[in-house]
Short mmCIF file of C-alpha atoms (C1' of nucleotides) in Angstrom, two decimals:
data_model
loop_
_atom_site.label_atom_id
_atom_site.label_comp_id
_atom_site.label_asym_id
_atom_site.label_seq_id
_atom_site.Cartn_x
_atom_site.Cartn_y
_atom_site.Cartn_z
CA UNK A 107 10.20 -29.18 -1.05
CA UNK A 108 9.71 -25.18 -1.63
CA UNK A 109 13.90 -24.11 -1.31
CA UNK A 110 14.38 -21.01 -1.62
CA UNK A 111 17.96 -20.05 -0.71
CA UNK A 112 17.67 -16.18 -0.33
CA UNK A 113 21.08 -15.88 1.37
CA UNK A 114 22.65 -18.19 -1.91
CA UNK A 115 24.74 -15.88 -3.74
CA UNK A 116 24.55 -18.01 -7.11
CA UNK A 117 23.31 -15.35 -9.58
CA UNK A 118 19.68 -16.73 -10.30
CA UNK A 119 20.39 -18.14 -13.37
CA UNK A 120 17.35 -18.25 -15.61
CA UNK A 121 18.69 -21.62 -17.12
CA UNK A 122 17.00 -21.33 -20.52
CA UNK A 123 17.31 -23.89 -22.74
CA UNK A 124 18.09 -23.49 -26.53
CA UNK A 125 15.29 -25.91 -27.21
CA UNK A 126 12.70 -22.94 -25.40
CA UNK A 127 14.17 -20.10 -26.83
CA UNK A 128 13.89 -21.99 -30.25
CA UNK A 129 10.46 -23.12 -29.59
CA UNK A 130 9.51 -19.03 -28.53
CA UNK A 131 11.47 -17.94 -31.35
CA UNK A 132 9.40 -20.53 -33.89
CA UNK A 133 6.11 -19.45 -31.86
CA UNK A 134 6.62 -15.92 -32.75
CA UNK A 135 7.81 -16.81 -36.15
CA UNK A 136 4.41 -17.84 -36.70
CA UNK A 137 1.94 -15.81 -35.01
CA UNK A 138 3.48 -12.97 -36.51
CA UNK A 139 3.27 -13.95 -39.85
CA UNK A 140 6.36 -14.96 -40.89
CA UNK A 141 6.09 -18.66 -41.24
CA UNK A 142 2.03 -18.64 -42.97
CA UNK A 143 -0.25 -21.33 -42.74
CA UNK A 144 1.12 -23.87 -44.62
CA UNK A 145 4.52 -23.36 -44.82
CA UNK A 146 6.79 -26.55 -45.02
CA UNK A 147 9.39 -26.20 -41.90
CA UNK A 148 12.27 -27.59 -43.44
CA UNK A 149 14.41 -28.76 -40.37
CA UNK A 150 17.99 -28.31 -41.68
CA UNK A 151 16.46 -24.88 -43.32
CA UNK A 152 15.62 -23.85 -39.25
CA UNK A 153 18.96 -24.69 -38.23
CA UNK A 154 20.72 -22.65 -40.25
CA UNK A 155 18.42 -19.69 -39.98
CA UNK A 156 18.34 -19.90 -35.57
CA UNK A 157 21.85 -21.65 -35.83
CA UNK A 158 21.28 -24.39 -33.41
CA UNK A 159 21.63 -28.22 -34.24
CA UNK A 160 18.72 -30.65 -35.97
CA UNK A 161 18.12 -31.87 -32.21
CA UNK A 162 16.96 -28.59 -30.89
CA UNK A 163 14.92 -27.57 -33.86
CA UNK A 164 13.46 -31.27 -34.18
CA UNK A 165 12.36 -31.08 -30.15
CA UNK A 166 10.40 -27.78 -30.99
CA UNK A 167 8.60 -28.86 -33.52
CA UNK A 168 7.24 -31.79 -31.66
CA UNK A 169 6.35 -29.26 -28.77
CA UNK A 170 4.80 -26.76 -30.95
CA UNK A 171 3.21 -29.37 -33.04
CA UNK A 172 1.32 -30.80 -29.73
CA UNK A 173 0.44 -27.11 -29.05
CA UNK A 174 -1.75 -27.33 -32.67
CA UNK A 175 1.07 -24.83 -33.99
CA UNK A 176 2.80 -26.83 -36.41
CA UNK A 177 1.41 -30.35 -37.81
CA UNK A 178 3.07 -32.91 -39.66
CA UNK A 179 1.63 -34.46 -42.69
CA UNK A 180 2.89 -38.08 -43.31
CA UNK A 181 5.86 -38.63 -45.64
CA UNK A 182 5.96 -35.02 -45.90
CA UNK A 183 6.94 -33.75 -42.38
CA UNK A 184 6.41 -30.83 -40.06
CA UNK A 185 3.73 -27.47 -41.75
CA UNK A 186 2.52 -24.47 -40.21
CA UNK A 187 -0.89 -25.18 -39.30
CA UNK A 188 -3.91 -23.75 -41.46
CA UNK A 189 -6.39 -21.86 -39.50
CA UNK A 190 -9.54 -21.79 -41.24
CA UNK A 191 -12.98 -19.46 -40.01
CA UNK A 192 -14.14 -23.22 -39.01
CA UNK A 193 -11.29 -23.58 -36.46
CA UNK A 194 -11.55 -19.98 -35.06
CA UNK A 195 -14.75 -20.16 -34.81
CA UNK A 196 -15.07 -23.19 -32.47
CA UNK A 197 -12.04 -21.59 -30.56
CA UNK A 198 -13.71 -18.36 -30.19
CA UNK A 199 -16.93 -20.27 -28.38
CA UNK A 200 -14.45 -22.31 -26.17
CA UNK A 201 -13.09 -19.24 -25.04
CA UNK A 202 -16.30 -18.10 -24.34
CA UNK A 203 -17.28 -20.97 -22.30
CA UNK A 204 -13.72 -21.08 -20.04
CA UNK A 205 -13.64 -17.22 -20.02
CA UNK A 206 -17.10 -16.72 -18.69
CA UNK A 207 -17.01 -19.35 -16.25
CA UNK A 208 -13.63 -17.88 -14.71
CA UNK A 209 -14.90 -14.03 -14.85
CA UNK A 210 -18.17 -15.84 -12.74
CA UNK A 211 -15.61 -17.10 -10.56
CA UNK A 212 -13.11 -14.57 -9.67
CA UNK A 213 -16.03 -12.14 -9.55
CA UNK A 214 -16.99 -14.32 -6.39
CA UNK A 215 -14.01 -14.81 -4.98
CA UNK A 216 -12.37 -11.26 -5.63
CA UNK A 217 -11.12 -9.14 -2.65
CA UNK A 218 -9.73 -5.97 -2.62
CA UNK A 219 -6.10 -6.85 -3.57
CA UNK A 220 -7.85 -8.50 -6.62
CA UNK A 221 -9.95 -5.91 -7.66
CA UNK A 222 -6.26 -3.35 -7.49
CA UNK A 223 -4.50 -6.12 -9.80
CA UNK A 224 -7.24 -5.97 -12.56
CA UNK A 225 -7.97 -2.17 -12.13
CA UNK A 226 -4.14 -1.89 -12.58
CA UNK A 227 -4.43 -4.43 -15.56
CA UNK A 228 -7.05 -2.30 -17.36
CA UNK A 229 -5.30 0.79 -16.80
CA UNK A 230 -2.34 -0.77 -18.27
CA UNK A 231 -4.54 -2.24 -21.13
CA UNK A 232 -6.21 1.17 -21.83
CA UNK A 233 -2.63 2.80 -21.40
CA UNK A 234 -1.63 0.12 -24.67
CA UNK A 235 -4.64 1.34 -26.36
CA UNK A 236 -3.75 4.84 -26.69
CA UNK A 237 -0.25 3.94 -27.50
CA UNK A 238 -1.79 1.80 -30.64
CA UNK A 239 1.35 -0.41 -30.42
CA UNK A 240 0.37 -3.92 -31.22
CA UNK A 241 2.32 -6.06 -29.21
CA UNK A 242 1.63 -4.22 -25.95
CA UNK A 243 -1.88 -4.20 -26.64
CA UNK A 244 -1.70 -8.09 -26.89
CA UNK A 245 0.61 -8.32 -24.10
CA UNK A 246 -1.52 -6.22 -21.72
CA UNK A 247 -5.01 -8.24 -22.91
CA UNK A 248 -3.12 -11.25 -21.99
CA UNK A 249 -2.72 -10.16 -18.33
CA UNK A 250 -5.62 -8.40 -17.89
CA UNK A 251 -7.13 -12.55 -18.37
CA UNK A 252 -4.60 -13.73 -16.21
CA UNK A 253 -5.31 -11.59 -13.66
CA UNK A 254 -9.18 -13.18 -13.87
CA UNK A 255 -7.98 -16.86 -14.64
CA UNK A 256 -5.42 -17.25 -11.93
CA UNK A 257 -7.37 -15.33 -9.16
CA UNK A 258 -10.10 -17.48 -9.79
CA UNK A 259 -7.89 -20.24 -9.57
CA UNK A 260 -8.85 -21.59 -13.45
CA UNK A 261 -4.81 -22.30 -13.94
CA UNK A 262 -5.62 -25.65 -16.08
CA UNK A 263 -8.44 -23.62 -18.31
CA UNK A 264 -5.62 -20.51 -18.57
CA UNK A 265 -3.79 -22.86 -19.62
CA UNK A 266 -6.24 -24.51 -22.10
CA UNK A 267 -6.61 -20.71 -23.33
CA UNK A 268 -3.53 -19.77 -23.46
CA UNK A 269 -2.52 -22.75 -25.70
CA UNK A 270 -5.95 -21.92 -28.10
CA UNK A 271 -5.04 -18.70 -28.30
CA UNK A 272 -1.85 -19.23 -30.13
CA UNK A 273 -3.86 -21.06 -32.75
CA UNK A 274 -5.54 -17.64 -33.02
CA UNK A 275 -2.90 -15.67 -32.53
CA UNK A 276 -2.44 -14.28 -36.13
CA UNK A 277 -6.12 -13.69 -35.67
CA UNK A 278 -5.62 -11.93 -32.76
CA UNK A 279 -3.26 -9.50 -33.27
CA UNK A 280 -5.45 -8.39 -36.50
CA UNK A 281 -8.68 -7.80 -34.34
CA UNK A 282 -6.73 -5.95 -32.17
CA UNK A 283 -5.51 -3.69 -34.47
CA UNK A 284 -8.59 -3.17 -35.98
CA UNK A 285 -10.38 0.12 -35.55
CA UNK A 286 -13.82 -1.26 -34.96
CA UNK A 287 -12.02 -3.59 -31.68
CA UNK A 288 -9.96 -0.44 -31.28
CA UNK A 289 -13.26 1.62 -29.98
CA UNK A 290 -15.04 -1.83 -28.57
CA UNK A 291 -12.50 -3.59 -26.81
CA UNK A 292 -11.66 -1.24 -23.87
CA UNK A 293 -15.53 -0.72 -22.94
CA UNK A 294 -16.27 -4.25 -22.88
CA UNK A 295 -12.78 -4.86 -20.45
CA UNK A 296 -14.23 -1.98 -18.48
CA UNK A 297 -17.13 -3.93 -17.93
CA UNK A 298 -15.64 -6.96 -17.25
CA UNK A 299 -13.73 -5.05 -14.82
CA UNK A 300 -16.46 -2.99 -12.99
CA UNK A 301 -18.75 -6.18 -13.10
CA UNK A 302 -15.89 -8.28 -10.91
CA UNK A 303 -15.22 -5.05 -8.65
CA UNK A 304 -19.23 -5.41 -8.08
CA UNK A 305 -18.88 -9.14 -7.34
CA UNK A 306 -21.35 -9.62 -10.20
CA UNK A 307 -20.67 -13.18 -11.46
CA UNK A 308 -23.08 -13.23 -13.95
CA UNK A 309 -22.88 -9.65 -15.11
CA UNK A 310 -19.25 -11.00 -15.89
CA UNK A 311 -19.44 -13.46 -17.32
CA UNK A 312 -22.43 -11.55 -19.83
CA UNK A 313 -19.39 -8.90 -20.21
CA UNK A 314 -17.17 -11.70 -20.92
CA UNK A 315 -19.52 -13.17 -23.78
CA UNK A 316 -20.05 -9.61 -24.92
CA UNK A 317 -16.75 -9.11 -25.87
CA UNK A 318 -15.62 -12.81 -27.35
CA UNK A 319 -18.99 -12.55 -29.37
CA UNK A 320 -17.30 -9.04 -30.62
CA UNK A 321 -14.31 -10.08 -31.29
CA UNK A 322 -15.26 -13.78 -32.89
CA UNK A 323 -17.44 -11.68 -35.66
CA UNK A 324 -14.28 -8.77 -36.70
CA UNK A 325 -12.48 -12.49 -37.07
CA UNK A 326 -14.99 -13.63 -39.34
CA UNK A 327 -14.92 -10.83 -41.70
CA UNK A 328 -11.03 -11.15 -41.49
CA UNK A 329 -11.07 -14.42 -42.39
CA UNK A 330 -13.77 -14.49 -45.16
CA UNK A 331 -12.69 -11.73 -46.92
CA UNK A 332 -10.33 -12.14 -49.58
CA UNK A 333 -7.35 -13.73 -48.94
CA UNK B 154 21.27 -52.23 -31.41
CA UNK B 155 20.65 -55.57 -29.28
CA UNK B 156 16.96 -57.19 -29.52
CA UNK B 157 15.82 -59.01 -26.46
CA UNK B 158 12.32 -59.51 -27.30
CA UNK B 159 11.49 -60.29 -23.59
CA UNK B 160 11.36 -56.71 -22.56
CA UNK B 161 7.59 -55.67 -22.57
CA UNK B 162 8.24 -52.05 -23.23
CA UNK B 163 9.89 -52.74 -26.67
CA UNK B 164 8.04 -51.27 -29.55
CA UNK B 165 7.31 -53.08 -32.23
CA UNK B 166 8.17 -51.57 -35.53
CA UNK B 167 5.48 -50.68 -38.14
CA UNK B 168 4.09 -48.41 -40.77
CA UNK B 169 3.61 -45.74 -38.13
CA UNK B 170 6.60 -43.52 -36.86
CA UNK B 171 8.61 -44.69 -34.17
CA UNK B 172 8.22 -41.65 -32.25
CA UNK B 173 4.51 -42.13 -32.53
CA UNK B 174 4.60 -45.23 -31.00
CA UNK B 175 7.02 -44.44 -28.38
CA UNK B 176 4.37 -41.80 -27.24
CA UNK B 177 1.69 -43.85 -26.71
CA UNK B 178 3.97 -46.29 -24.71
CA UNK B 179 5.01 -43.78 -22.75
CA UNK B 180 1.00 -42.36 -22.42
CA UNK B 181 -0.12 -45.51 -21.70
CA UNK B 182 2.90 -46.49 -19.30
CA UNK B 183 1.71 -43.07 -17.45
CA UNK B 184 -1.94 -43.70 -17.68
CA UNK B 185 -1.68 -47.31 -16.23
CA UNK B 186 0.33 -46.25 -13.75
CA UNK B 187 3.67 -47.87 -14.48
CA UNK B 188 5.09 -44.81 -14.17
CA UNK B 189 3.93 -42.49 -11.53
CA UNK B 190 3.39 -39.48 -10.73
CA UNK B 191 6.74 -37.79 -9.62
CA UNK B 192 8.79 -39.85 -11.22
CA UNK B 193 11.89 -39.55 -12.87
CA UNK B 194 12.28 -40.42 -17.03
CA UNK B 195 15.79 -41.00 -17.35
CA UNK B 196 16.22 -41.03 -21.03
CA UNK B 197 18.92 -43.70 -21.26
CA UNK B 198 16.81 -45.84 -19.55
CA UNK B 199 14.05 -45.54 -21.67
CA UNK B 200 15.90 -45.69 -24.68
CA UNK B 201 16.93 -49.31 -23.13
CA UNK B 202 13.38 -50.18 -21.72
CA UNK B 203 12.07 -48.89 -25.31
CA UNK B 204 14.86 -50.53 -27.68
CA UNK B 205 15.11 -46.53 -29.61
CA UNK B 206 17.38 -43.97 -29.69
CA UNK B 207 17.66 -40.84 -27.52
CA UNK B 208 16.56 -38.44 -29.95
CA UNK B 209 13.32 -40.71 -30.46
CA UNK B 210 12.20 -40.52 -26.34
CA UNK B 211 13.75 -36.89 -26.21
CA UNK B 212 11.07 -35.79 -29.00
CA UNK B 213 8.35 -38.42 -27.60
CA UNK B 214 8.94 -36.11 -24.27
CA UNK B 215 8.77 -33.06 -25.61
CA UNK B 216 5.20 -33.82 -27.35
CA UNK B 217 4.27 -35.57 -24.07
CA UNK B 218 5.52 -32.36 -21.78
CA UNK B 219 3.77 -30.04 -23.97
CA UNK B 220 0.53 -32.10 -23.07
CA UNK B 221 0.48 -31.58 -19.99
CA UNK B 222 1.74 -35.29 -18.86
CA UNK B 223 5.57 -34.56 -18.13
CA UNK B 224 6.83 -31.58 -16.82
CA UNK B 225 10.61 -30.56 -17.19
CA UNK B 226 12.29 -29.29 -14.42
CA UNK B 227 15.52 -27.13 -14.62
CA UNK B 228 18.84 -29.14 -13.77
CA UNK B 229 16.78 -32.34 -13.41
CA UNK B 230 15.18 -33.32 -16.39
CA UNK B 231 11.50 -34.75 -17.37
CA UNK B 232 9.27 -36.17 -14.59
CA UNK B 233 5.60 -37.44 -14.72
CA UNK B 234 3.35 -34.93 -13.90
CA UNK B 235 1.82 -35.15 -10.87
CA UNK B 236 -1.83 -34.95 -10.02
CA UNK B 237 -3.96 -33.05 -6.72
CA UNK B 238 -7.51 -32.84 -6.43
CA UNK B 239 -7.41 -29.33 -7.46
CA UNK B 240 -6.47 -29.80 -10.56
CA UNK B 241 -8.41 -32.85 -11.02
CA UNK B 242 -11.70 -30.64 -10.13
CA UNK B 243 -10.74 -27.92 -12.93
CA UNK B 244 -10.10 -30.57 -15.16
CA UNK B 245 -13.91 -31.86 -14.53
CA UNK B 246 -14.90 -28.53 -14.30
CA UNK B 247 -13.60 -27.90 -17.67
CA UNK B 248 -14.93 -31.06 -19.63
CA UNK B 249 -18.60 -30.39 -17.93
CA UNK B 250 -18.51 -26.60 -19.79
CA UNK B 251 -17.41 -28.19 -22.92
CA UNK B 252 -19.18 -31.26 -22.76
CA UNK B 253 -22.57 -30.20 -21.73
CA UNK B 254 -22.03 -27.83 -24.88
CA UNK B 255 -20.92 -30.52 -27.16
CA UNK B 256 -23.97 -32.50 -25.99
CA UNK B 257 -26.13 -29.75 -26.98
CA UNK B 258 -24.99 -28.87 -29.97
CA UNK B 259 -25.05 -32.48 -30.83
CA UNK B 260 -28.75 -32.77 -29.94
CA UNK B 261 -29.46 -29.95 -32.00
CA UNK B 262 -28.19 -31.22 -35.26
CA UNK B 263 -28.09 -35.25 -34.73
CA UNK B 264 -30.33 -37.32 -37.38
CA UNK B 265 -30.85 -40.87 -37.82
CA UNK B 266 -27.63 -41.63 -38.14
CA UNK B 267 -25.86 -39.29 -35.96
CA UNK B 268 -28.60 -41.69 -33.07
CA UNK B 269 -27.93 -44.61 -34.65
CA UNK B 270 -24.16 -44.08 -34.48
CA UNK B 271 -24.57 -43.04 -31.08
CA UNK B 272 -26.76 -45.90 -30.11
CA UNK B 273 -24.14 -48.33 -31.52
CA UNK B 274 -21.96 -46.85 -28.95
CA UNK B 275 -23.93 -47.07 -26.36
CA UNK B 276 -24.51 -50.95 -26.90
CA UNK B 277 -20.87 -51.31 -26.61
CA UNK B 278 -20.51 -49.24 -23.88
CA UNK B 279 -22.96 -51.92 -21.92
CA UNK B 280 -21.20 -54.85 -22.90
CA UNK B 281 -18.03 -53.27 -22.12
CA UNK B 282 -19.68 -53.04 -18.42
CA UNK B 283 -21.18 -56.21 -18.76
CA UNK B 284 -17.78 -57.64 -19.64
CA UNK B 285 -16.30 -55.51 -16.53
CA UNK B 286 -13.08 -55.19 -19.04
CA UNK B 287 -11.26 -51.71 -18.15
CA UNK B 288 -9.67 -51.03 -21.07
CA UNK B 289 -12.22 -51.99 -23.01
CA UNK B 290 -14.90 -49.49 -21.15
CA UNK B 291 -12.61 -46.81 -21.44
CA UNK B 292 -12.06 -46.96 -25.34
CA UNK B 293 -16.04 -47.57 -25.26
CA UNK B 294 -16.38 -44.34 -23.45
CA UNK B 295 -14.08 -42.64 -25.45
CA UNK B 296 -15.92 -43.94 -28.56
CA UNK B 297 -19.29 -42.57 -27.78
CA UNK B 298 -17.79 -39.46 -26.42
CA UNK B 299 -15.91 -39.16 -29.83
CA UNK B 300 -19.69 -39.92 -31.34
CA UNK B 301 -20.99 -36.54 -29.28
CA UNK B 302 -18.18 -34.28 -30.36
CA UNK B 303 -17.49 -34.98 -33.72
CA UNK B 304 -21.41 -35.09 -34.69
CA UNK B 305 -21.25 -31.69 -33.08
CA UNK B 306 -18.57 -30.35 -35.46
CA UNK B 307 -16.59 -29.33 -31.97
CA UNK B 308 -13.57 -31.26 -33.26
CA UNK B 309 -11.11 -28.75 -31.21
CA UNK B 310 -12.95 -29.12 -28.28
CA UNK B 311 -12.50 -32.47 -28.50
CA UNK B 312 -9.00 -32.43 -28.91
CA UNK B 313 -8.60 -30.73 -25.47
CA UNK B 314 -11.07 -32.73 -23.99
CA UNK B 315 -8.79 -35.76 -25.07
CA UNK B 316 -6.01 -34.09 -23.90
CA UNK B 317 -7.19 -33.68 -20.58
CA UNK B 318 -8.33 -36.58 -20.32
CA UNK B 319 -4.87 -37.68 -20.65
CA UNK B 320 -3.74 -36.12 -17.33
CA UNK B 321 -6.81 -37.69 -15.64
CA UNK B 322 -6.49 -40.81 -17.05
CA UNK B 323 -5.29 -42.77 -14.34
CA UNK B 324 -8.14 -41.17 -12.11
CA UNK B 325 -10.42 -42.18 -15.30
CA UNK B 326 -9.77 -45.73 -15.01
CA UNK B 327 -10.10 -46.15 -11.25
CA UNK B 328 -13.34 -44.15 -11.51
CA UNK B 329 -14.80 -46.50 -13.98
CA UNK B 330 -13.42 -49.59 -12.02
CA UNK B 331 -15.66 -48.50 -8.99
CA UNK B 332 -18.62 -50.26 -8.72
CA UNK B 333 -20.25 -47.41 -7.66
CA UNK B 334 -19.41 -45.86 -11.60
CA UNK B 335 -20.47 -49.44 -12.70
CA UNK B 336 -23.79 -48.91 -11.53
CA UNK B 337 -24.53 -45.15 -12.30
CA UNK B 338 -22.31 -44.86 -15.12
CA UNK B 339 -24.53 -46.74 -17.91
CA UNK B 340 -27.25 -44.85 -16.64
CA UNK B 341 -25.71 -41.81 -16.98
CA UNK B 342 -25.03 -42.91 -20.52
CA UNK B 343 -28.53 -44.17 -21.58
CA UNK B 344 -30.10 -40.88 -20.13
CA UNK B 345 -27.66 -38.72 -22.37
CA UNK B 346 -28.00 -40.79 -25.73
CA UNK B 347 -31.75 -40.48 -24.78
CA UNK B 348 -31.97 -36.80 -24.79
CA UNK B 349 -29.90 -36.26 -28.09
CA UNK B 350 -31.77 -39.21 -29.76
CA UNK B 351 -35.24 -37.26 -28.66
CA UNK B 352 -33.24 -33.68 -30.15
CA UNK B 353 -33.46 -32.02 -26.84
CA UNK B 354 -30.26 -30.04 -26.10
CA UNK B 355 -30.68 -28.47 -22.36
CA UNK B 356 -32.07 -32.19 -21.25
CA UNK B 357 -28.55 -33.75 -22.97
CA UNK B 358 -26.24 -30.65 -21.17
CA UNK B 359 -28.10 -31.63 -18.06
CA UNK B 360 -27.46 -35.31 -18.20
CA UNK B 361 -23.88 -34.72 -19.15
CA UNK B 362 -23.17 -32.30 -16.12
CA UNK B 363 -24.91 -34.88 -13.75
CA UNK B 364 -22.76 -37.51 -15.05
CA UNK B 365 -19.46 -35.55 -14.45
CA UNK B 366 -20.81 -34.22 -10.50
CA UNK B 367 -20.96 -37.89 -10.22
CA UNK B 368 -17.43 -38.81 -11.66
CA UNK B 369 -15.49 -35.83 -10.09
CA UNK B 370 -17.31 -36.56 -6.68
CA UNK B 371 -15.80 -40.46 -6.93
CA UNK B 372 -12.64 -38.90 -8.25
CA UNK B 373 -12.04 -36.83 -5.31
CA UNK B 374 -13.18 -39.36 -3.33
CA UNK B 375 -9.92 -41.70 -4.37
CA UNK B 376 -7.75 -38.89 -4.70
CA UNK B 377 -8.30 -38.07 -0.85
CA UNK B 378 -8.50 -41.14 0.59
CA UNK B 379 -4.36 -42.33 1.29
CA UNK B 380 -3.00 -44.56 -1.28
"C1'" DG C 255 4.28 -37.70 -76.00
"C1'" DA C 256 4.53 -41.30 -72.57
"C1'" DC C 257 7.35 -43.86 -69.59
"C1'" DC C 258 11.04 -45.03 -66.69
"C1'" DG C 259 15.29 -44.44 -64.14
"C1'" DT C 260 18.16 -41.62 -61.66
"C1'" DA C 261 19.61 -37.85 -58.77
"C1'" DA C 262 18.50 -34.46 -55.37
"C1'" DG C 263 16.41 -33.04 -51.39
"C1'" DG C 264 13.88 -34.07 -47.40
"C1'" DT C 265 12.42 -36.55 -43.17
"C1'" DG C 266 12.93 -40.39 -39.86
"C1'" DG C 267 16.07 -42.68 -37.16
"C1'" DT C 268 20.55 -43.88 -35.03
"C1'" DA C 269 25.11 -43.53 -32.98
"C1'" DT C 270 28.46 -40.93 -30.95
"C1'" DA C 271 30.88 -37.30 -28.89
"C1'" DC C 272 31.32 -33.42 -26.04
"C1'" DC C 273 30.13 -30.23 -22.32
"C1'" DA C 274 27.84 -28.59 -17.95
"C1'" DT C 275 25.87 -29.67 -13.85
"C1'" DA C 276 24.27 -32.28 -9.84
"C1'" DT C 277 25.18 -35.76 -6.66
"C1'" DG C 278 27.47 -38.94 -4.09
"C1'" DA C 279 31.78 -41.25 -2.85
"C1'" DT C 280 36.46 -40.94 -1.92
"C1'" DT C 281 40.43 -39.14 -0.47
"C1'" DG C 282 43.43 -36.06 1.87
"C1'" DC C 283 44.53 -32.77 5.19
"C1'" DA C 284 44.11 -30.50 9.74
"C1'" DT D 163 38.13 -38.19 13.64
"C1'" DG D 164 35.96 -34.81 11.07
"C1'" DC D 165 35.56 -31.75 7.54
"C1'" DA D 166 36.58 -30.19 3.11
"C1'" DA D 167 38.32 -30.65 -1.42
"C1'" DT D 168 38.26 -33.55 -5.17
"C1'" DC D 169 37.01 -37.05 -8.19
"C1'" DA D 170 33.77 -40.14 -10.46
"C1'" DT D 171 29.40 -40.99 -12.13
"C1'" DA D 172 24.96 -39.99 -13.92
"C1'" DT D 173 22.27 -37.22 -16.61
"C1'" DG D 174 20.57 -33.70 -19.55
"C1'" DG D 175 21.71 -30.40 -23.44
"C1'" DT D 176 23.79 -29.83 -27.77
"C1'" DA D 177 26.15 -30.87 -32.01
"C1'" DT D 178 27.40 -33.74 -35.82
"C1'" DA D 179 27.79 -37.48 -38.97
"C1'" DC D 180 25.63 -41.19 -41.10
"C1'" DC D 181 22.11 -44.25 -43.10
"C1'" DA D 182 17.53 -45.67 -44.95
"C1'" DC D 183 13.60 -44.46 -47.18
"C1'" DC D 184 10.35 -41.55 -49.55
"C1'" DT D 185 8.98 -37.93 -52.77
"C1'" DT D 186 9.78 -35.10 -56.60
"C1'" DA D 187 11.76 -33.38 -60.53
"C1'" DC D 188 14.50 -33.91 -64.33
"C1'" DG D 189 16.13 -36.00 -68.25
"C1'" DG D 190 16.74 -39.59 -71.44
"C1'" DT D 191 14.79 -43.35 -74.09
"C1'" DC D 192 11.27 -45.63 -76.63
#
DNA sequence: GACCGTAAGGTGGTATACCATATGATTGCA
DNA sequence: TGCAATCATATGGTATACCACCTTACGGTC
């Protein structure tokens, strides 16, 4: 049932709801800092602060509390979750595990158009690196994994990552800005890279390992040192 | 608020919240196949079928759509989620990686009562096939599953193991009503607790990925063959 | 100082109203 | 008759008011 009216001169409409914008908005909130790890979300406190209705900010809360965002305690209601080294930790190795597997796999599967799209991705990802600004260097490290996730056809697992790495986010975002990841990160993406160019599944998905073992220890020493 | 106790959908109240309960009507109502894939969830009629308010099944949906089991579309409104092969395959693929690790880990560290535990669950597991009772084998399933995970310490990988379960559920239950399952299943099972019980982690991975070849091969199986 | 009752603030839940849009029926005009 | 405009209905999205119940803090009483 794929309709799509090219010659329909209805401007395209991106029909966003409140309830998404609220739930982004919320999202954000959180993975930048704002809202910490166990902050109470006090509903009629959201809707004056976004200025939508107790329906809209009730609905995002359940979303983002089935994400792992936000969870409600009984007779208490709706907290920022707590991430703990624990947590991260067994995130980090599950992103191992899905990221590997999908580097292995577009590595197989990659053609030439695939190989431009991550080249592109890195360059892109590099390009954020020298710019040192944060949110492009966590946009551009998103897509550069898309790029491997969807052309290997993982879409489930991206999303399985995608959702786990909002747990992480906060995490994320400091790892990235650290120096240390600042110097690391690009090399092991440039292997990743050159090892799916190659069509070197397992050199991939070694790359891939590489860099989440990285990256899962500068979290550690984030998250164990003093609050 | 009228009370005709003859609808089966109705929840009953308890200590839980409503919306809690609503969601695992609706899960279940989606997992048995009640409601199917494709179709519609008009919330006024659910609010009927259910005997709650709107706000109740429009937060219930919202939880459920962020898992994965009702998608939203733009100018329609909530429908199940449906499900192809292909993503029935990377949802196998997915639960192999992180069960075959789970396994492992769980080898690694189980004791005597870790085994015992997971013999316990085992036993039921048998008599649930013995018994030929679906439900019943699937919560036995789930149980020694759970047994694996949480023994592991992989608590968030079983969280998104549950969760896809949830959008394979109905696949789930037709796989374990196959007598082919019936037969190869316990086996599957017994070889698994075996290896953890004698602490040897690649043996357990091993017997955990040749149970799920054998479960995704039925699956796909069903899901080709014309309803 | 301990205890109890009350008030405030919060969530959970419900009912209702309003608007926008999609869809199908109905009506009216050529 | 046929087509188009219009209307009605269904439904989702949003807002608001209200109630019940729980927790907590405060304050008064013993």
């Amino acid at each position: 049932m794929d309709q799509t009216p090219e010659n329909d001169l209805r401007i395209a409409h991106s029909h966003t709801t409140l309830r998404e914008l609220v739930v982004e908005k919320m999202r954000q909130a959180i993975i930048s800092g704002r809202f910490d790890g166990g902050d109470r979300l006090v509903e009629r406190t959201l809707c004056d602060q976004l200025g939508v209705s107790r329906s809209v900010v009730r609905e995002a809360i359940r979303y983002l509390e089935a994400e792992g965002l936000v969870e409600t305690l009984a007779r208490s209601g709706p907290v920022v979750a707590k991430l703990d080294w624990n947590g991260a930790r067994q995130i980090y190795e599950i992103r191992r595990l899905l990221e590997a597997e999908a580097a292995a796999a577009c590595a197989r599967v990659a053609d030439a158009a695939v190989k431009a799209r991550l080249c592109d991705a890195l360059a892109a990802l590099e390009s954020a690196f020298q710019d040192a600004a944060p949110h492009k260097l966590y946009a551009a490290t998103t897509d550069f994994y898309q790029v491997i996730f969807t052309s290997a056809r993982h879409n489930i697992a991206w999303e399985v990552v995608q959702r786990l790495n909002g747990r992480i986010s906060r995490l994320r975002a400091l790892t990235l800005a650290t120096t240390n990841r600042r110097v690391s990160g690009p090399a092991h993406m440039a292997r990743i890279c050159a090892a799916i160019c190659d069509n070197a599944p397992e050199a991939a998905a070694e790359a891939v390992r590489n860099h989440l073992v990285d990256a899962a220890e500068i979290a550690r020493t984030l998250l164990e040192s003093p609050p």
